[in-house]
Each structure stands twice: as structure tokens, then as C-alpha cells.
Amino acid sequence: MNNAYHYCTAVLLLLWASSVCNGQEKKDDQFSIFNPVPKELMRDMETDRPDVTESPITVDAGHFQLETDLVKWVKEQSEEKQAHTLLINQMNLKIGITENTAIQLGYQTYGIEKKKEIGSGIKEMSQGHGDLTFRIKQNLIGNDKGNFALAILPYLKFPISKYEDDSRLEAGIIVPMSYKLPGDWKLGFQLELDRLKDQDQQAMHTEFLQTITLSHSIIKNIDGIAETYYTYDFKAHQFSNFINAAIQIEVVKDFKLDAGLNYGLQHTADKHYFLGASYRL
């Protein structure tokens, strides 16, 4: 709990500093959740999915955006256990509060988890809703103009899961960045520091994550995304490396579908396969 408190304190200080900077850079901050941005002035739709790298662009003030893993299958492997999890509607509701600030509510609607102890062969199965996550995205640079964008995205995950009976309070801070390259290529980076539960016990550990992603249109309204990232567990002194690939299809304006995988290269690294959607109001 002390670690979560320290994370929250750091997050609040960062948000205060960023709000001061934004206030100095843009004095005519007229739009808010109570005074929505008119449709003709809205930014192009940006999503935090399907890659791990989040977008530094916020949802326009007064508007909503729903992003979800419609179906997601996760394979986890450790020295002691194997776990297979099927998630249905792992959603993230994003609400534009001001021109540069948005809040996000994440909820795992339904999950089925099957575990097997490698030594004894004992199997377990649990199901139900998952955890609740609260996030705040504060854009610092490039929300409306320029080739470079930067944001901070702190979060808290509350352990209310029914299918995962050993979940714990987790917290972290994410720093996503993006850069528009010539020829409509887009480069993304992300730094992230998390306080997470250990996989096989109730103890906690600190983990660092760094990503790089590259995206480009394949054909009209279909984007291809390639990504790689690694995590480092400070407690176990262990790296895990991942390669990811996805496509995102703009079906109609403000509605996108996507599919892809996040594939852990090490034997104990997670493997994720998903089908998702994003919709903006």
C-alpha cells in the first residue's frame, strides 16, 4: 500500500506541473466536458489499441470513446504453473474532460481462467468479471499540431476480479510518445514503470517496460502495425521480450476493428491473441 501511495503522490505532482505548463501555453482553453468540441473541429480518431504502445493524443473534450478486446486469449507459463485465460469485452471507456485531459475506466467484463500445476498436475478453473482500472491521460505536447506528441498516463488497478482470486492493487505510470514520419509513417515509443503482483504468489514487484512501434497504411482504411517491447522485473532480475503485429480497419468514420497478437519470445513470457474494436461518440 505504501508503494501505491508513493505512486499516487508522484502522479499528482506530475499532473499539477503539466496543467501549469498547459495553462501557460494555451490560455483560451474554452472546451470542456460541459462545452464539447464541435464535430467539425474534432481531431482524427486516435486509439490506444491494438498495440501495447499507447497514443499520446487525448479524446476531444466532451466526447466519449470505447475501446475493447472483444475476445482475447492469453497463455501464461511459469516454473510452477500454466494458465490459459479467455477474456470477453475487456473494455476501456475514455472521456474527454478538457482539451488536453481525459479519464479512462477499464473493466474486464468476463473472464475464464484455467490453471494447471506443473508438478502435481492439479487443475483449477475460475470465471467471472475482472478488475477495474482508472487512468488519467494528460497530453503535454502535440495534441493539436506538430509532428511530435507526448503524454503522461498514470493508472490504478483495483482488485475486484472474480475469475482471478489472487489479484492485488496495482499501479503505474506510462509515458507514451509518437512521431509523424515522411510518407505517412508513424513511429511510437513508450516508457512505463509498474508495481505489479508476482505471478505465483501474493508478493509484489516493480517492472519497467519500453516499446517501439511502427505503423503505416497497407491499403485505404487498413493500417498495419509492427511493434517490439521488453519488460524488466527488478525483483527477479529478468527480461521478457515480445514481438507484436496487428491490423486496424476503419469500417466507417469513428468505428474501427482490429486483430493481432503479442507474442512473448521467452518460454515464460505471455502470449496474447485478440480481436478488438474502437468507437467514438
Short mmCIF file of the C-alpha atoms (twelve columns), coordinates in Angstrom:
data_MODEL
# 
_entry.id   MODEL 
# 
loop_
_atom_site.group_PDB 
_atom_site.id 
_atom_site.type_symbol 
_atom_site.label_atom_id 
_atom_site.label_alt_id 
_atom_site.label_comp_id 
_atom_site.label_asym_id 
_atom_site.label_seq_id 
_atom_site.Cartn_x 
_atom_site.Cartn_y 
_atom_site.Cartn_z 
_atom_site.pdbx_PDB_model_num 
ATOM 1   C CA . MET A 1   0.000   0.000   0.000   1 
ATOM 2   C CA . ASN A 2   2.908   2.373   0.735   1 
ATOM 3   C CA . ASN A 3   4.200   1.875   -2.795  1 
ATOM 4   C CA . ALA A 4   0.772   2.703   -4.235  1 
ATOM 5   C CA . TYR A 5   0.709   5.852   -2.074  1 
ATOM 6   C CA . HIS A 6   4.091   6.970   -3.396  1 
ATOM 7   C CA . TYR A 7   2.933   6.345   -6.983  1 
ATOM 8   C CA . CYS A 8   -0.214  8.417   -6.413  1 
ATOM 9   C CA . THR A 9   1.788   11.281  -4.886  1 
ATOM 10  C CA . ALA A 10  4.192   11.341  -7.842  1 
ATOM 11  C CA . VAL A 11  1.298   11.204  -10.289 1 
ATOM 12  C CA . LEU A 12  -0.493  14.149  -8.671  1 
ATOM 13  C CA . LEU A 13  2.681   16.254  -8.769  1 
ATOM 14  C CA . LEU A 14  3.215   15.445  -12.447 1 
ATOM 15  C CA . LEU A 15  -0.381  16.290  -13.298 1 
ATOM 16  C CA . TRP A 16  -0.137  19.593  -11.431 1 
ATOM 17  C CA . ALA A 17  3.070   20.521  -13.258 1 
ATOM 18  C CA . SER A 18  1.619   19.576  -16.630 1 
ATOM 19  C CA . SER A 19  -1.551  21.592  -16.014 1 
ATOM 20  C CA . VAL A 20  0.566   24.656  -15.232 1 
ATOM 21  C CA . CYS A 21  2.511   24.182  -18.471 1 
ATOM 22  C CA . ASN A 22  -0.654  23.739  -20.487 1 
ATOM 23  C CA . GLY A 23  -2.180  26.811  -18.919 1 
ATOM 24  C CA . GLN A 24  0.837   28.884  -19.926 1 
ATOM 25  C CA . GLU A 25  0.908   27.548  -23.477 1 
ATOM 26  C CA . LYS A 26  -2.836  27.800  -24.159 1 
ATOM 27  C CA . LYS A 27  -4.844  30.462  -22.352 1 
ATOM 28  C CA . ASP A 28  -8.050  30.131  -24.394 1 
ATOM 29  C CA . ASP A 29  -8.859  26.645  -23.133 1 
ATOM 30  C CA . GLN A 30  -12.591 27.019  -23.855 1 
ATOM 31  C CA . PHE A 31  -13.752 23.436  -24.425 1 
ATOM 32  C CA . SER A 32  -14.572 21.017  -21.612 1 
ATOM 33  C CA . ILE A 33  -16.822 18.079  -20.786 1 
ATOM 34  C CA . PHE A 34  -19.598 20.667  -20.301 1 
ATOM 35  C CA . ASN A 35  -18.768 22.521  -23.535 1 
ATOM 36  C CA . PRO A 36  -17.904 19.777  -26.087 1 
ATOM 37  C CA . VAL A 37  -15.656 20.322  -29.081 1 
ATOM 38  C CA . PRO A 38  -17.861 20.713  -32.204 1 
ATOM 39  C CA . LYS A 39  -17.692 17.731  -34.558 1 
ATOM 40  C CA . GLU A 40  -16.130 19.792  -37.344 1 
ATOM 41  C CA . LEU A 41  -13.224 20.748  -35.030 1 
ATOM 42  C CA . MET A 42  -12.544 17.269  -33.632 1 
ATOM 43  C CA . ARG A 43  -9.153  15.651  -34.113 1 
ATOM 44  C CA . ASP A 44  -8.753  12.499  -36.185 1 
ATOM 45  C CA . MET A 45  -9.698  9.441   -34.146 1 
ATOM 46  C CA . GLU A 46  -6.696  8.054   -32.232 1 
ATOM 47  C CA . THR A 47  -6.787  4.774   -30.314 1 
ATOM 48  C CA . ASP A 48  -4.633  3.273   -27.555 1 
ATOM 49  C CA . ARG A 49  -5.004  -0.118  -29.211 1 
ATOM 50  C CA . PRO A 50  -4.229  -2.508  -30.815 1 
ATOM 51  C CA . ASP A 51  -0.526  -2.239  -29.960 1 
ATOM 52  C CA . VAL A 52  0.885   -2.043  -26.428 1 
ATOM 53  C CA . THR A 53  2.174   1.485   -27.100 1 
ATOM 54  C CA . GLU A 54  -0.486  3.975   -26.015 1 
ATOM 55  C CA . SER A 55  -1.332  7.066   -28.058 1 
ATOM 56  C CA . PRO A 56  -0.303  10.414  -26.502 1 
ATOM 57  C CA . ILE A 57  -3.392  12.053  -28.080 1 
ATOM 58  C CA . THR A 58  -6.456  12.544  -25.856 1 
ATOM 59  C CA . VAL A 59  -10.152 12.217  -26.679 1 
ATOM 60  C CA . ASP A 60  -11.673 15.602  -27.556 1 
ATOM 61  C CA . ALA A 61  -13.323 17.433  -24.669 1 
ATOM 62  C CA . GLY A 62  -16.944 16.448  -24.149 1 
ATOM 63  C CA . HIS A 63  -16.686 13.257  -26.214 1 
ATOM 64  C CA . PHE A 64  -16.528 9.538   -25.411 1 
ATOM 65  C CA . GLN A 65  -14.539 6.700   -26.928 1 
ATOM 66  C CA . LEU A 66  -14.957 2.994   -26.205 1 
ATOM 67  C CA . GLU A 67  -12.096 0.606   -26.976 1 
ATOM 68  C CA . THR A 68  -12.306 -3.096  -26.245 1 
ATOM 69  C CA . ASP A 69  -10.819 -6.520  -26.700 1 
ATOM 70  C CA . LEU A 70  -13.972 -8.224  -27.931 1 
ATOM 71  C CA . VAL A 71  -12.200 -11.560 -27.474 1 
ATOM 72  C CA . LYS A 72  -8.718  -12.112 -26.045 1 
ATOM 73  C CA . TRP A 73  -6.883  -15.340 -25.294 1 
ATOM 74  C CA . VAL A 74  -3.833  -15.280 -23.018 1 
ATOM 75  C CA . LYS A 75  -1.319  -18.056 -22.349 1 
ATOM 76  C CA . GLU A 76  0.925   -17.718 -19.269 1 
ATOM 77  C CA . GLN A 77  3.752   -20.028 -18.222 1 
ATOM 78  C CA . SER A 78  5.941   -20.078 -15.120 1 
ATOM 79  C CA . GLU A 79  8.175   -22.654 -13.477 1 
ATOM 80  C CA . GLU A 80  5.261   -23.862 -11.338 1 
ATOM 81  C CA . LYS A 81  2.051   -23.213 -13.294 1 
ATOM 82  C CA . GLN A 82  0.424   -22.931 -16.689 1 
ATOM 83  C CA . ALA A 83  -2.571  -20.647 -17.181 1 
ATOM 84  C CA . HIS A 84  -4.946  -20.077 -20.090 1 
ATOM 85  C CA . THR A 85  -7.375  -17.159 -19.910 1 
ATOM 86  C CA . LEU A 86  -10.240 -16.213 -22.225 1 
ATOM 87  C CA . LEU A 87  -11.396 -12.594 -21.825 1 
ATOM 88  C CA . ILE A 88  -14.649 -11.235 -23.240 1 
ATOM 89  C CA . ASN A 89  -15.116 -7.476  -23.681 1 
ATOM 90  C CA . GLN A 90  -12.023 -6.177  -21.912 1 
ATOM 91  C CA . MET A 91  -13.098 -2.563  -22.333 1 
ATOM 92  C CA . ASN A 92  -11.624 0.915   -21.868 1 
ATOM 93  C CA . LEU A 93  -14.077 3.848   -21.739 1 
ATOM 94  C CA . LYS A 94  -12.360 7.191   -22.434 1 
ATOM 95  C CA . ILE A 95  -13.954 10.545  -21.558 1 
ATOM 96  C CA . GLY A 96  -12.578 13.909  -22.704 1 
ATOM 97  C CA . ILE A 97  -12.556 16.292  -19.719 1 
ATOM 98  C CA . THR A 98  -10.624 19.262  -21.138 1 
ATOM 99  C CA . GLU A 99  -8.789  19.866  -24.399 1 
ATOM 100 C CA . ASN A 100 -5.712  18.042  -23.112 1 
ATOM 101 C CA . THR A 101 -7.021  15.782  -20.339 1 
ATOM 102 C CA . ALA A 102 -9.080  12.589  -20.475 1 
ATOM 103 C CA . ILE A 103 -10.047 9.996   -17.901 1 
ATOM 104 C CA . GLN A 104 -10.302 6.299   -18.680 1 
ATOM 105 C CA . LEU A 105 -12.208 3.486   -16.972 1 
ATOM 106 C CA . GLY A 106 -11.083 -0.046  -17.795 1 
ATOM 107 C CA . TYR A 107 -13.163 -3.101  -16.937 1 
ATOM 108 C CA . GLN A 108 -12.863 -6.792  -17.739 1 
ATOM 109 C CA . THR A 109 -16.483 -7.824  -18.320 1 
ATOM 110 C CA . TYR A 110 -15.974 -11.586 -18.245 1 
ATOM 111 C CA . GLY A 111 -13.060 -13.977 -17.985 1 
ATOM 112 C CA . ILE A 112 -12.461 -17.720 -17.752 1 
ATOM 113 C CA . GLU A 113 -9.113  -18.806 -16.330 1 
ATOM 114 C CA . LYS A 114 -7.789  -22.374 -16.309 1 
ATOM 115 C CA . LYS A 115 -4.672  -23.194 -14.284 1 
ATOM 116 C CA . LYS A 116 -2.541  -26.315 -14.059 1 
ATOM 117 C CA . GLU A 117 0.217   -27.001 -11.535 1 
ATOM 118 C CA . ILE A 118 3.133   -28.473 -13.460 1 
ATOM 119 C CA . GLY A 119 4.424   -30.703 -10.657 1 
ATOM 120 C CA . SER A 120 1.188   -32.233 -9.362  1 
ATOM 121 C CA . GLY A 121 -0.998  -31.866 -12.451 1 
ATOM 122 C CA . ILE A 122 -3.797  -30.327 -10.338 1 
ATOM 123 C CA . LYS A 123 -6.184  -28.230 -12.426 1 
ATOM 124 C CA . GLU A 124 -8.329  -25.263 -11.404 1 
ATOM 125 C CA . MET A 125 -10.909 -23.182 -13.235 1 
ATOM 126 C CA . SER A 126 -12.479 -19.846 -12.264 1 
ATOM 127 C CA . GLN A 127 -14.737 -17.391 -14.064 1 
ATOM 128 C CA . GLY A 128 -16.478 -14.039 -13.622 1 
ATOM 129 C CA . HIS A 129 -15.752 -10.345 -14.103 1 
ATOM 130 C CA . GLY A 130 -12.246 -8.939  -13.852 1 
ATOM 131 C CA . ASP A 131 -10.507 -5.932  -12.309 1 
ATOM 132 C CA . LEU A 132 -11.367 -2.228  -12.591 1 
ATOM 133 C CA . THR A 133 -8.721  0.232   -13.796 1 
ATOM 134 C CA . PHE A 134 -8.750  4.025   -13.501 1 
ATOM 135 C CA . ARG A 135 -6.398  6.076   -15.703 1 
ATOM 136 C CA . ILE A 136 -5.803  9.771   -16.458 1 
ATOM 137 C CA . LYS A 137 -4.189  10.812  -19.732 1 
ATOM 138 C CA . GLN A 138 -2.610  14.279  -19.754 1 
ATOM 139 C CA . ASN A 139 -1.190  15.422  -23.068 1 
ATOM 140 C CA . LEU A 140 1.870   17.661  -22.669 1 
ATOM 141 C CA . ILE A 141 2.947   18.302  -26.264 1 
ATOM 142 C CA . GLY A 142 1.440   17.916  -29.729 1 
ATOM 143 C CA . ASN A 143 -2.230  17.237  -29.063 1 
ATOM 144 C CA . ASP A 144 -3.366  19.548  -31.882 1 
ATOM 145 C CA . LYS A 145 -0.332  20.341  -34.010 1 
ATOM 146 C CA . GLY A 146 3.229   19.358  -34.813 1 
ATOM 147 C CA . ASN A 147 4.903   16.041  -35.635 1 
ATOM 148 C CA . PHE A 148 5.799   15.092  -32.065 1 
ATOM 149 C CA . ALA A 149 3.371   14.290  -29.232 1 
ATOM 150 C CA . LEU A 150 3.969   13.357  -25.583 1 
ATOM 151 C CA . ALA A 151 1.671   12.491  -22.673 1 
ATOM 152 C CA . ILE A 152 1.687   11.009  -19.179 1 
ATOM 153 C CA . LEU A 153 -0.797  8.307   -18.231 1 
ATOM 154 C CA . PRO A 154 -0.880  7.197   -14.561 1 
ATOM 155 C CA . TYR A 155 -3.196  4.374   -13.514 1 
ATOM 156 C CA . LEU A 156 -4.541  2.368   -10.584 1 
ATOM 157 C CA . LYS A 157 -5.959  -1.144  -10.966 1 
ATOM 158 C CA . PHE A 158 -8.437  -2.162  -8.261  1 
ATOM 159 C CA . PRO A 159 -8.566  -5.893  -7.350  1 
ATOM 160 C CA . ILE A 160 -12.265 -6.743  -7.769  1 
ATOM 161 C CA . SER A 161 -11.759 -9.732  -10.072 1 
ATOM 162 C CA . LYS A 162 -13.916 -12.848 -9.642  1 
ATOM 163 C CA . TYR A 163 -12.016 -15.098 -12.060 1 
ATOM 164 C CA . GLU A 164 -8.613  -14.148 -10.601 1 
ATOM 165 C CA . ASP A 165 -8.915  -14.682 -6.849  1 
ATOM 166 C CA . ASP A 166 -5.367  -13.554 -6.021  1 
ATOM 167 C CA . SER A 167 -5.413  -10.141 -7.755  1 
ATOM 168 C CA . ARG A 168 -3.886  -7.179  -5.893  1 
ATOM 169 C CA . LEU A 169 -3.935  -3.386  -6.069  1 
ATOM 170 C CA . GLU A 170 -1.524  -2.414  -8.843  1 
ATOM 171 C CA . ALA A 171 -0.318  0.981   -10.046 1 
ATOM 172 C CA . GLY A 172 1.970   2.558   -12.582 1 
ATOM 173 C CA . ILE A 173 2.779   5.490   -14.802 1 
ATOM 174 C CA . ILE A 174 3.024   5.400   -18.602 1 
ATOM 175 C CA . VAL A 175 4.781   7.943   -20.842 1 
ATOM 176 C CA . PRO A 176 3.695   7.495   -24.486 1 
ATOM 177 C CA . MET A 177 5.266   9.393   -27.403 1 
ATOM 178 C CA . SER A 178 4.630   9.488   -31.142 1 
ATOM 179 C CA . TYR A 179 6.374   10.992  -34.161 1 
ATOM 180 C CA . LYS A 180 4.957   11.517  -37.647 1 
ATOM 181 C CA . LEU A 181 7.482   10.478  -40.285 1 
ATOM 182 C CA . PRO A 182 7.535   11.327  -44.006 1 
ATOM 183 C CA . GLY A 183 5.355   9.184   -46.273 1 
ATOM 184 C CA . ASP A 184 2.573   8.803   -43.658 1 
ATOM 185 C CA . TRP A 185 4.684   6.526   -41.480 1 
ATOM 186 C CA . LYS A 186 4.134   6.841   -37.743 1 
ATOM 187 C CA . LEU A 187 6.641   5.942   -35.031 1 
ATOM 188 C CA . GLY A 188 5.633   5.381   -31.413 1 
ATOM 189 C CA . PHE A 189 7.588   4.947   -28.172 1 
ATOM 190 C CA . GLN A 190 6.566   4.216   -24.624 1 
ATOM 191 C CA . LEU A 191 8.248   4.133   -21.215 1 
ATOM 192 C CA . GLU A 192 6.354   2.585   -18.323 1 
ATOM 193 C CA . LEU A 193 7.003   1.799   -14.656 1 
ATOM 194 C CA . ASP A 194 4.610   -0.545  -12.848 1 
ATOM 195 C CA . ARG A 195 4.106   -2.024  -9.403  1 
ATOM 196 C CA . LEU A 196 2.622   -5.465  -10.078 1 
ATOM 197 C CA . LYS A 197 1.666   -8.673  -8.315  1 
ATOM 198 C CA . ASP A 198 4.001   -11.663 -8.673  1 
ATOM 199 C CA . GLN A 199 2.598   -14.336 -10.968 1 
ATOM 200 C CA . ASP A 200 2.601   -17.241 -8.483  1 
ATOM 201 C CA . GLN A 201 2.332   -15.532 -5.095  1 
ATOM 202 C CA . GLN A 202 0.856   -12.552 -3.253  1 
ATOM 203 C CA . ALA A 203 4.141   -10.616 -3.151  1 
ATOM 204 C CA . MET A 204 4.689   -7.563  -5.376  1 
ATOM 205 C CA . HIS A 205 7.453   -6.500  -7.750  1 
ATOM 206 C CA . THR A 206 8.445   -3.434  -9.771  1 
ATOM 207 C CA . GLU A 207 8.598   -3.757  -13.551 1 
ATOM 208 C CA . PHE A 208 9.908   -1.493  -16.328 1 
ATOM 209 C CA . LEU A 209 8.547   -1.598  -19.883 1 
ATOM 210 C CA . GLN A 210 9.856   0.035   -23.063 1 
ATOM 211 C CA . THR A 211 8.250   -0.183  -26.508 1 
ATOM 212 C CA . ILE A 212 8.787   0.910   -30.087 1 
ATOM 213 C CA . THR A 213 6.079   0.630   -32.752 1 
ATOM 214 C CA . LEU A 214 5.815   1.480   -36.440 1 
ATOM 215 C CA . SER A 215 2.591   1.816   -38.412 1 
ATOM 216 C CA . HIS A 216 1.581   2.606   -41.993 1 
ATOM 217 C CA . SER A 217 -1.412  2.226   -44.254 1 
ATOM 218 C CA . ILE A 218 -1.470  -1.075  -46.173 1 
ATOM 219 C CA . ILE A 219 -4.383  -0.089  -48.371 1 
ATOM 220 C CA . LYS A 220 -7.086  2.537   -47.935 1 
ATOM 221 C CA . ASN A 221 -8.629  2.375   -44.426 1 
ATOM 222 C CA . ILE A 222 -6.409  -0.548  -43.323 1 
ATOM 223 C CA . ASP A 223 -3.276  0.079   -41.244 1 
ATOM 224 C CA . GLY A 224 -0.523  -2.398  -40.455 1 
ATOM 225 C CA . ILE A 225 1.283   -2.204  -37.114 1 
ATOM 226 C CA . ALA A 226 4.577   -3.820  -36.089 1 
ATOM 227 C CA . GLU A 227 5.910   -3.494  -32.552 1 
ATOM 228 C CA . THR A 228 8.528   -4.825  -30.213 1 
ATOM 229 C CA . TYR A 229 8.916   -4.263  -26.499 1 
ATOM 230 C CA . TYR A 230 10.597  -5.672  -23.426 1 
ATOM 231 C CA . THR A 231 9.874   -5.789  -19.709 1 
ATOM 232 C CA . TYR A 232 12.365  -5.991  -16.884 1 
ATOM 233 C CA . ASP A 233 11.414  -7.437  -13.483 1 
ATOM 234 C CA . PHE A 234 13.610  -5.717  -10.884 1 
ATOM 235 C CA . LYS A 235 12.875  -8.402  -8.283  1 
ATOM 236 C CA . ALA A 236 13.648  -11.439 -10.428 1 
ATOM 237 C CA . HIS A 237 16.282  -9.578  -12.499 1 
ATOM 238 C CA . GLN A 238 14.576  -10.976 -15.585 1 
ATOM 239 C CA . PHE A 239 13.958  -9.600  -19.090 1 
ATOM 240 C CA . SER A 240 10.999  -10.668 -21.241 1 
ATOM 241 C CA . ASN A 241 10.923  -9.768  -24.939 1 
ATOM 242 C CA . PHE A 242 7.899   -9.510  -27.208 1 
ATOM 243 C CA . ILE A 243 7.135   -9.043  -30.891 1 
ATOM 244 C CA . ASN A 244 3.684   -7.845  -31.875 1 
ATOM 245 C CA . ALA A 245 1.732   -7.492  -35.103 1 
ATOM 246 C CA . ALA A 246 -1.761  -6.177  -35.804 1 
ATOM 247 C CA . ILE A 247 -4.036  -4.693  -38.426 1 
ATOM 248 C CA . GLN A 248 -6.631  -1.989  -37.823 1 
ATOM 249 C CA . ILE A 249 -9.551  -1.411  -40.206 1 
ATOM 250 C CA . GLU A 250 -11.615 1.770   -40.345 1 
ATOM 251 C CA . VAL A 251 -15.051 0.333   -41.118 1 
ATOM 252 C CA . VAL A 252 -16.793 3.723   -41.090 1 
ATOM 253 C CA . LYS A 253 -15.831 7.086   -39.621 1 
ATOM 254 C CA . ASP A 254 -15.235 6.778   -35.859 1 
ATOM 255 C CA . PHE A 255 -15.534 2.963   -35.861 1 
ATOM 256 C CA . LYS A 256 -12.533 0.631   -36.193 1 
ATOM 257 C CA . LEU A 257 -11.903 -3.106  -35.905 1 
ATOM 258 C CA . ASP A 258 -8.524  -4.725  -35.210 1 
ATOM 259 C CA . ALA A 259 -6.865  -8.093  -34.741 1 
ATOM 260 C CA . GLY A 260 -3.392  -9.194  -33.773 1 
ATOM 261 C CA . LEU A 261 -1.007  -10.867 -31.356 1 
ATOM 262 C CA . ASN A 262 1.520   -10.002 -28.652 1 
ATOM 263 C CA . TYR A 263 3.994   -12.879 -28.645 1 
ATOM 264 C CA . GLY A 264 6.486   -13.434 -25.842 1 
ATOM 265 C CA . LEU A 265 9.777   -14.839 -27.106 1 
ATOM 266 C CA . GLN A 266 10.856  -16.499 -23.867 1 
ATOM 267 C CA . HIS A 267 9.166   -19.688 -22.708 1 
ATOM 268 C CA . THR A 268 7.766   -17.940 -19.626 1 
ATOM 269 C CA . ALA A 269 6.672   -14.757 -21.457 1 
ATOM 270 C CA . ASP A 270 2.928   -14.292 -22.057 1 
ATOM 271 C CA . LYS A 271 1.280   -14.911 -25.426 1 
ATOM 272 C CA . HIS A 272 -1.792  -12.800 -26.318 1 
ATOM 273 C CA . TYR A 273 -4.170  -13.184 -29.293 1 
ATOM 274 C CA . PHE A 274 -7.049  -10.734 -29.725 1 
ATOM 275 C CA . LEU A 275 -9.901  -9.296  -31.784 1 
ATOM 276 C CA . GLY A 276 -10.960 -5.754  -30.855 1 
ATOM 277 C CA . ALA A 277 -12.982 -2.674  -31.717 1 
ATOM 278 C CA . SER A 278 -12.993 1.088   -31.123 1 
ATOM 279 C CA . TYR A 279 -15.933 3.508   -31.370 1 
ATOM 280 C CA . ARG A 280 -16.096 7.280   -30.793 1 
ATOM 281 C CA . LEU A 281 -19.138 9.404   -29.943 1 
# 
